[in-house]
Tab-separated table of C-alpha atoms and ligand atoms in Angstrom:
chain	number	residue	atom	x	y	z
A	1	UNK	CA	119.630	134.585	121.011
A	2	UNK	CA	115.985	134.500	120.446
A	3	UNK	CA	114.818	130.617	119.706
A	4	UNK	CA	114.699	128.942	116.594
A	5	UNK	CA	110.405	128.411	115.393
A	6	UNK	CA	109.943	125.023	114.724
A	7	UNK	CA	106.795	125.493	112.537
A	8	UNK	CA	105.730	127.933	109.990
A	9	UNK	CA	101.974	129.711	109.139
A	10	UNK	CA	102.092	126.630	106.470
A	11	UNK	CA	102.875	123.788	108.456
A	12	UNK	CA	100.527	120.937	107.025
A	13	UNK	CA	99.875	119.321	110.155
A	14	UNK	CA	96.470	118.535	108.909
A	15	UNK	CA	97.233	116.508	105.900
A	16	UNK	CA	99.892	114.762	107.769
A	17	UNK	CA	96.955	113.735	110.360
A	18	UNK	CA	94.344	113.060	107.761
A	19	UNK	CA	96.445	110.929	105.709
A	20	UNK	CA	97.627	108.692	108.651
A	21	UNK	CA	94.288	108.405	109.352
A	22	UNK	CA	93.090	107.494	105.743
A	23	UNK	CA	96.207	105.650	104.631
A	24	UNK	CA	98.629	104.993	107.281
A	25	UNK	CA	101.355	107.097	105.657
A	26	UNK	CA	102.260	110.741	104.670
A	27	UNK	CA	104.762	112.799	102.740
A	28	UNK	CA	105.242	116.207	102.954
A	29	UNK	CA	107.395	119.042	102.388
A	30	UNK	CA	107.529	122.110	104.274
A	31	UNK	CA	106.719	120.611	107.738
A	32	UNK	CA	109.231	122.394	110.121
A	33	UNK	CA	110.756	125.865	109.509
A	34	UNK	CA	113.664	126.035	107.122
A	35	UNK	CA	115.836	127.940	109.922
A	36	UNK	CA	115.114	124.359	111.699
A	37	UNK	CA	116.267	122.293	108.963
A	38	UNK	CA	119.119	124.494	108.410
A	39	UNK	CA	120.037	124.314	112.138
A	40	UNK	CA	119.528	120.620	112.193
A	41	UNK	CA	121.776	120.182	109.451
A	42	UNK	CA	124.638	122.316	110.550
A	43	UNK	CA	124.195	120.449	113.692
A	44	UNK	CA	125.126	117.041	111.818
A	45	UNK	CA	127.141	118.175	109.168
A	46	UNK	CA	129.640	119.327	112.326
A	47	UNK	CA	129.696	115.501	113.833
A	48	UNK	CA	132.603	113.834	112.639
A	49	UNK	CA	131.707	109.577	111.876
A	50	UNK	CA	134.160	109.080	115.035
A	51	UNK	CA	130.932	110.873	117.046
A	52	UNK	CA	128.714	108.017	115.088
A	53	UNK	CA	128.770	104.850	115.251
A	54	UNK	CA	127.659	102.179	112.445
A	55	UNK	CA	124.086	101.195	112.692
A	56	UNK	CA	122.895	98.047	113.742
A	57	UNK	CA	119.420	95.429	112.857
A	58	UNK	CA	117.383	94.002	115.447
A	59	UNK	CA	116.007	94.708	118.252
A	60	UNK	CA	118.260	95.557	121.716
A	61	UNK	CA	118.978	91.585	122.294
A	62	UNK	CA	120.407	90.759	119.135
A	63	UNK	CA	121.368	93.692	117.911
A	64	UNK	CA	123.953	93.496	115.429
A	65	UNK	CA	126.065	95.446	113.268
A	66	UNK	CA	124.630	93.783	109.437
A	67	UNK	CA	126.877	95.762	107.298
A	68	UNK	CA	124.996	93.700	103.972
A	69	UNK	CA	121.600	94.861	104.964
A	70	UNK	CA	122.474	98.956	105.966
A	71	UNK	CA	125.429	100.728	105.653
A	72	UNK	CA	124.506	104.365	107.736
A	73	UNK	CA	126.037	105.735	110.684
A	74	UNK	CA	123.958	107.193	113.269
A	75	UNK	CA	123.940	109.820	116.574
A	76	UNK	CA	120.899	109.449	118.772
A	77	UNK	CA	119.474	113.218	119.779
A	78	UNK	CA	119.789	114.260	123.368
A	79	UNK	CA	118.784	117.632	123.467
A	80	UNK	CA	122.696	118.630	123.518
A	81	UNK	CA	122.196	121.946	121.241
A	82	UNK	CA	119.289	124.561	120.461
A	83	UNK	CA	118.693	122.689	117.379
A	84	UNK	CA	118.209	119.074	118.881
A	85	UNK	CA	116.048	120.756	121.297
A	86	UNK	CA	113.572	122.735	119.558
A	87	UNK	CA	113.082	119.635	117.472
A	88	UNK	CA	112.504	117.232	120.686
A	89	UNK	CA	110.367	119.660	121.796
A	90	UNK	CA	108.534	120.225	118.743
A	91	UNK	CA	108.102	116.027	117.882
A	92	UNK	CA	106.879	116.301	121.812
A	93	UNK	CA	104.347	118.614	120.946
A	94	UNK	CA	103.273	117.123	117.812
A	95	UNK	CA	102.699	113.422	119.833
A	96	UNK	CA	100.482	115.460	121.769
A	97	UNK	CA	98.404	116.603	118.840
A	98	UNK	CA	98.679	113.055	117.169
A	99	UNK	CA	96.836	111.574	120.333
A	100	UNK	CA	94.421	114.148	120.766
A	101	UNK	CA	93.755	113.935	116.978
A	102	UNK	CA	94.311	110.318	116.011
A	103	UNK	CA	94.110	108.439	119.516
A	104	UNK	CA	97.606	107.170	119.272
A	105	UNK	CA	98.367	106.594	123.048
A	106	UNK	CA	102.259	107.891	121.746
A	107	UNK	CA	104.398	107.706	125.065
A	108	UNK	CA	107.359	109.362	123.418
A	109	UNK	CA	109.837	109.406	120.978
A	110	UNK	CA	113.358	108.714	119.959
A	111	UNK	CA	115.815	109.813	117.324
A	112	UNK	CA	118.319	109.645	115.667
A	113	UNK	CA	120.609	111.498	112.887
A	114	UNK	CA	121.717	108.912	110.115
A	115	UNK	CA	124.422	109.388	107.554
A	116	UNK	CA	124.866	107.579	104.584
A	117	UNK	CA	127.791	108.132	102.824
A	118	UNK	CA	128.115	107.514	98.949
A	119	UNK	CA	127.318	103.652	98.393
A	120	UNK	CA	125.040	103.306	101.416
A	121	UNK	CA	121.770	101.973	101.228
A	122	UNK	CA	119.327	99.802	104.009
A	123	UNK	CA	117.831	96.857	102.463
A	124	UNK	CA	113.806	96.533	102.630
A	125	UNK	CA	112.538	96.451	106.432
A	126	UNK	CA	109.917	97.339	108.994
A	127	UNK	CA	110.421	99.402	112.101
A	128	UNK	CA	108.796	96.819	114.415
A	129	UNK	CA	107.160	93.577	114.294
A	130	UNK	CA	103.507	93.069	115.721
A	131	UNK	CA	103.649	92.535	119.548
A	132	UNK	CA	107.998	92.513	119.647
A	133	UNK	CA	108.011	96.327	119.741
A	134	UNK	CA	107.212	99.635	121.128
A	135	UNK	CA	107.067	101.428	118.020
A	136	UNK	CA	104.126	102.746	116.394
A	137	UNK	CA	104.419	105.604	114.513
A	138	UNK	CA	108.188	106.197	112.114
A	139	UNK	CA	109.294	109.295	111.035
A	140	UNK	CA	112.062	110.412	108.590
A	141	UNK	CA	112.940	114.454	108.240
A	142	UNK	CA	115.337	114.653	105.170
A	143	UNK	CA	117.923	117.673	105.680
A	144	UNK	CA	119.696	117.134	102.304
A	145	UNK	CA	120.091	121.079	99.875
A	146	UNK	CA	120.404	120.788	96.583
A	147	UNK	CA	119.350	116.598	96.274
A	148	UNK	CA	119.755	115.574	92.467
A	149	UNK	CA	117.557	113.467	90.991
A	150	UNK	CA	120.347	111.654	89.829
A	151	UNK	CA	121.888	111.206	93.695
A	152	UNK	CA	120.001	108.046	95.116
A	153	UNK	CA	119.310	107.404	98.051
A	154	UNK	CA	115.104	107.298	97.517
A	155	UNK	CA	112.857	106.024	99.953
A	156	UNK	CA	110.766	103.309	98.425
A	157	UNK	CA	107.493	103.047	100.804
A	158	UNK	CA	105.556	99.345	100.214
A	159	UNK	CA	102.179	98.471	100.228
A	160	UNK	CA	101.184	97.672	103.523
A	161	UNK	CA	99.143	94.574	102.353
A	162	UNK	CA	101.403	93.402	99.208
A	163	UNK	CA	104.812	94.072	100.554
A	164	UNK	CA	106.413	93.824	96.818
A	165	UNK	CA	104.014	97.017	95.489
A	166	UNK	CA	105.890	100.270	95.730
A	167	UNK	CA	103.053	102.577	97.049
A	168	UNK	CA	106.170	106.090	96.571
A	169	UNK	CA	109.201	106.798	96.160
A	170	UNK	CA	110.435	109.887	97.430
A	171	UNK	CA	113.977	111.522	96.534
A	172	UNK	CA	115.391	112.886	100.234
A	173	UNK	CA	114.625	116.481	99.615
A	174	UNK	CA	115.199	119.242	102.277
A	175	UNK	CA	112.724	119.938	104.601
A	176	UNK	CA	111.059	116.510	103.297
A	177	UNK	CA	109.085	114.591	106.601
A	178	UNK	CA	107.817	110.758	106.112
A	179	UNK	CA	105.442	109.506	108.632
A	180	UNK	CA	103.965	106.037	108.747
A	181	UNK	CA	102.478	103.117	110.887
A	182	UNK	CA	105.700	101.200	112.623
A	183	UNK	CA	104.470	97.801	111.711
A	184	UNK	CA	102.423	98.025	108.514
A	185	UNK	CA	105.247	99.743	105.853
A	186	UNK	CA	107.697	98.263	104.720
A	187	UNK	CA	110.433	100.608	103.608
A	188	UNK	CA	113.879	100.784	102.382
A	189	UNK	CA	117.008	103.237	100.983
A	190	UNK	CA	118.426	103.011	97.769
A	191	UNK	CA	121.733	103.261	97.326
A	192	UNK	CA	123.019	106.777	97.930
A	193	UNK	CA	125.253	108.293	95.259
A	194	UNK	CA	126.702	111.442	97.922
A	195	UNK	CA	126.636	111.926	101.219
A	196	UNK	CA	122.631	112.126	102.639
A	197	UNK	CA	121.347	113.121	105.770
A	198	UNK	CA	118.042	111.817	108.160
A	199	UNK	CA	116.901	112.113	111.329
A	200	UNK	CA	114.504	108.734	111.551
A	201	UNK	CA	112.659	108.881	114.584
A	202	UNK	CA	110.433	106.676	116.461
A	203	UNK	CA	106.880	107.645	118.414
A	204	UNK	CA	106.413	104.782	121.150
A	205	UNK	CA	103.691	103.274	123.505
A	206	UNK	CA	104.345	102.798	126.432
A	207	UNK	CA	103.509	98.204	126.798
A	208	UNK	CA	103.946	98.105	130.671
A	209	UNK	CA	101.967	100.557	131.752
A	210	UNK	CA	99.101	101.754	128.592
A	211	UNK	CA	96.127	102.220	130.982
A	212	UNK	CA	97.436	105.540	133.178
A	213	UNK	CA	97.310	108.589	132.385
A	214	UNK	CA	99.595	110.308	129.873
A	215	UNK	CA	100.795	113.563	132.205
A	216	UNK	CA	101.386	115.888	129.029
A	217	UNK	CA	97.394	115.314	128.196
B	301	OGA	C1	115.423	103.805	109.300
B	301	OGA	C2	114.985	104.176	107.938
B	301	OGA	C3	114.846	105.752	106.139
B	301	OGA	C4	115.518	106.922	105.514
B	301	OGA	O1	116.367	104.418	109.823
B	301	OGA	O2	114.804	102.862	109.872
B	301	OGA	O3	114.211	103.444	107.389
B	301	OGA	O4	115.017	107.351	104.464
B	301	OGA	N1	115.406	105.322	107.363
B	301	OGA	O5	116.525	107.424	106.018
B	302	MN	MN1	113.192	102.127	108.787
């Protein structure tokens, strides 16, 4: 079996880069092949919630299961399949280009596949809090065919300055990839109306040890 291509001819890896870099955050569609998205979504579609487990708030200390503030079960991604592993490889790749391009320092990156199941939602957060976290840079790929309009289950991406200013929302389309700064968006999930599917994913500095080398550079 010849590998799935994580990228096509039109990958827009330069708007994703040039709008980090002008605006700290980027939508696009198109980003990874649709035999990818189709691969990764056959992938999660086949994991039963008993494979999942409810997802938690806070960080590793006091994590806790907050059922009122998200209601999504989630898988982390080991690179158990040819799916999961042509996308680690491919965010590995791409945190290669972000530092050469945007001077990131990424150290790697983490995932996970997220369900939300009709009535689900996660209230308005950030992905880390300045100085309490490793995370930098969050990304969301959407894997959802045939999203409604009328489904739910938008992202809502807030000002980074005026956290009550709605700066997008963006329906969780197939193929759809949202990047933005860890600790400067605030961000949450209306309330989905069927079944949606995300991988959310986190790029990461290394805090112990930022002034060696990265080996993949
Ligand atoms: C998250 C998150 C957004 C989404 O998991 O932290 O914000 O659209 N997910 O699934
Ligand atoms: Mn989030």
């Amino acid at each position: 079996m010849s590998a799935i291509a994580p990228f096509t001819s039109d990958t827009p890896f330069d708007q994703v880069v040039s709008d980090i870099r002008e605006k700290g955050w980027s939508v696009t569609d198109g980003f990874f092949s649709p035999a990818l998205i189709d691969a990764l979504m056959a992938d999660v579609e086949e994991l039963d919630n008993a494979y999942m487990h409810q997802a938690g708030v806070g960080r590793k200390t006091d994590h806790q299961v907050a059922l009122d503030r998200r209601r999504d079960y989630i898988r982390w991604i080991d690179p158990e399949t040819p799916a999961r592993t042509v996308f680690l490889d491919a965010m590995r790749d791409l945190r290669v280009e972000f530092n050469r391009r945007l001077i990131l320092g990424l150290w790697d990156y983490e995932a996970h596949f997220a369900r939300y199941e009709e009535g689900a939602f996660y209230e308005k957060h950030l992905d880390a809090f300045k100085g309490k976290s490793n995370r930098v840079l969050s990304t969301v790929l959407y894997l959802n065919e045939d999203w409604q309009s009328d489904d739910g289950g938008e992202l809502i991406l807030f000002d980074e300055h005026d956290h009550n200013q709605a700066v997008g929302q963006y329906a969780p389309l197939k193929g759809r990839l949202a990047v933005f700064l860890s600790e400067a968006f605030p961000h949450e999930v209306l309330k989905a109306k069927r079944t949606r599917h995300s991988i959310a994913g986190w790029f990461r500095v290394n805090n112990s040890i930022q002034n060696i080398v990265d080996p993949d550079q």
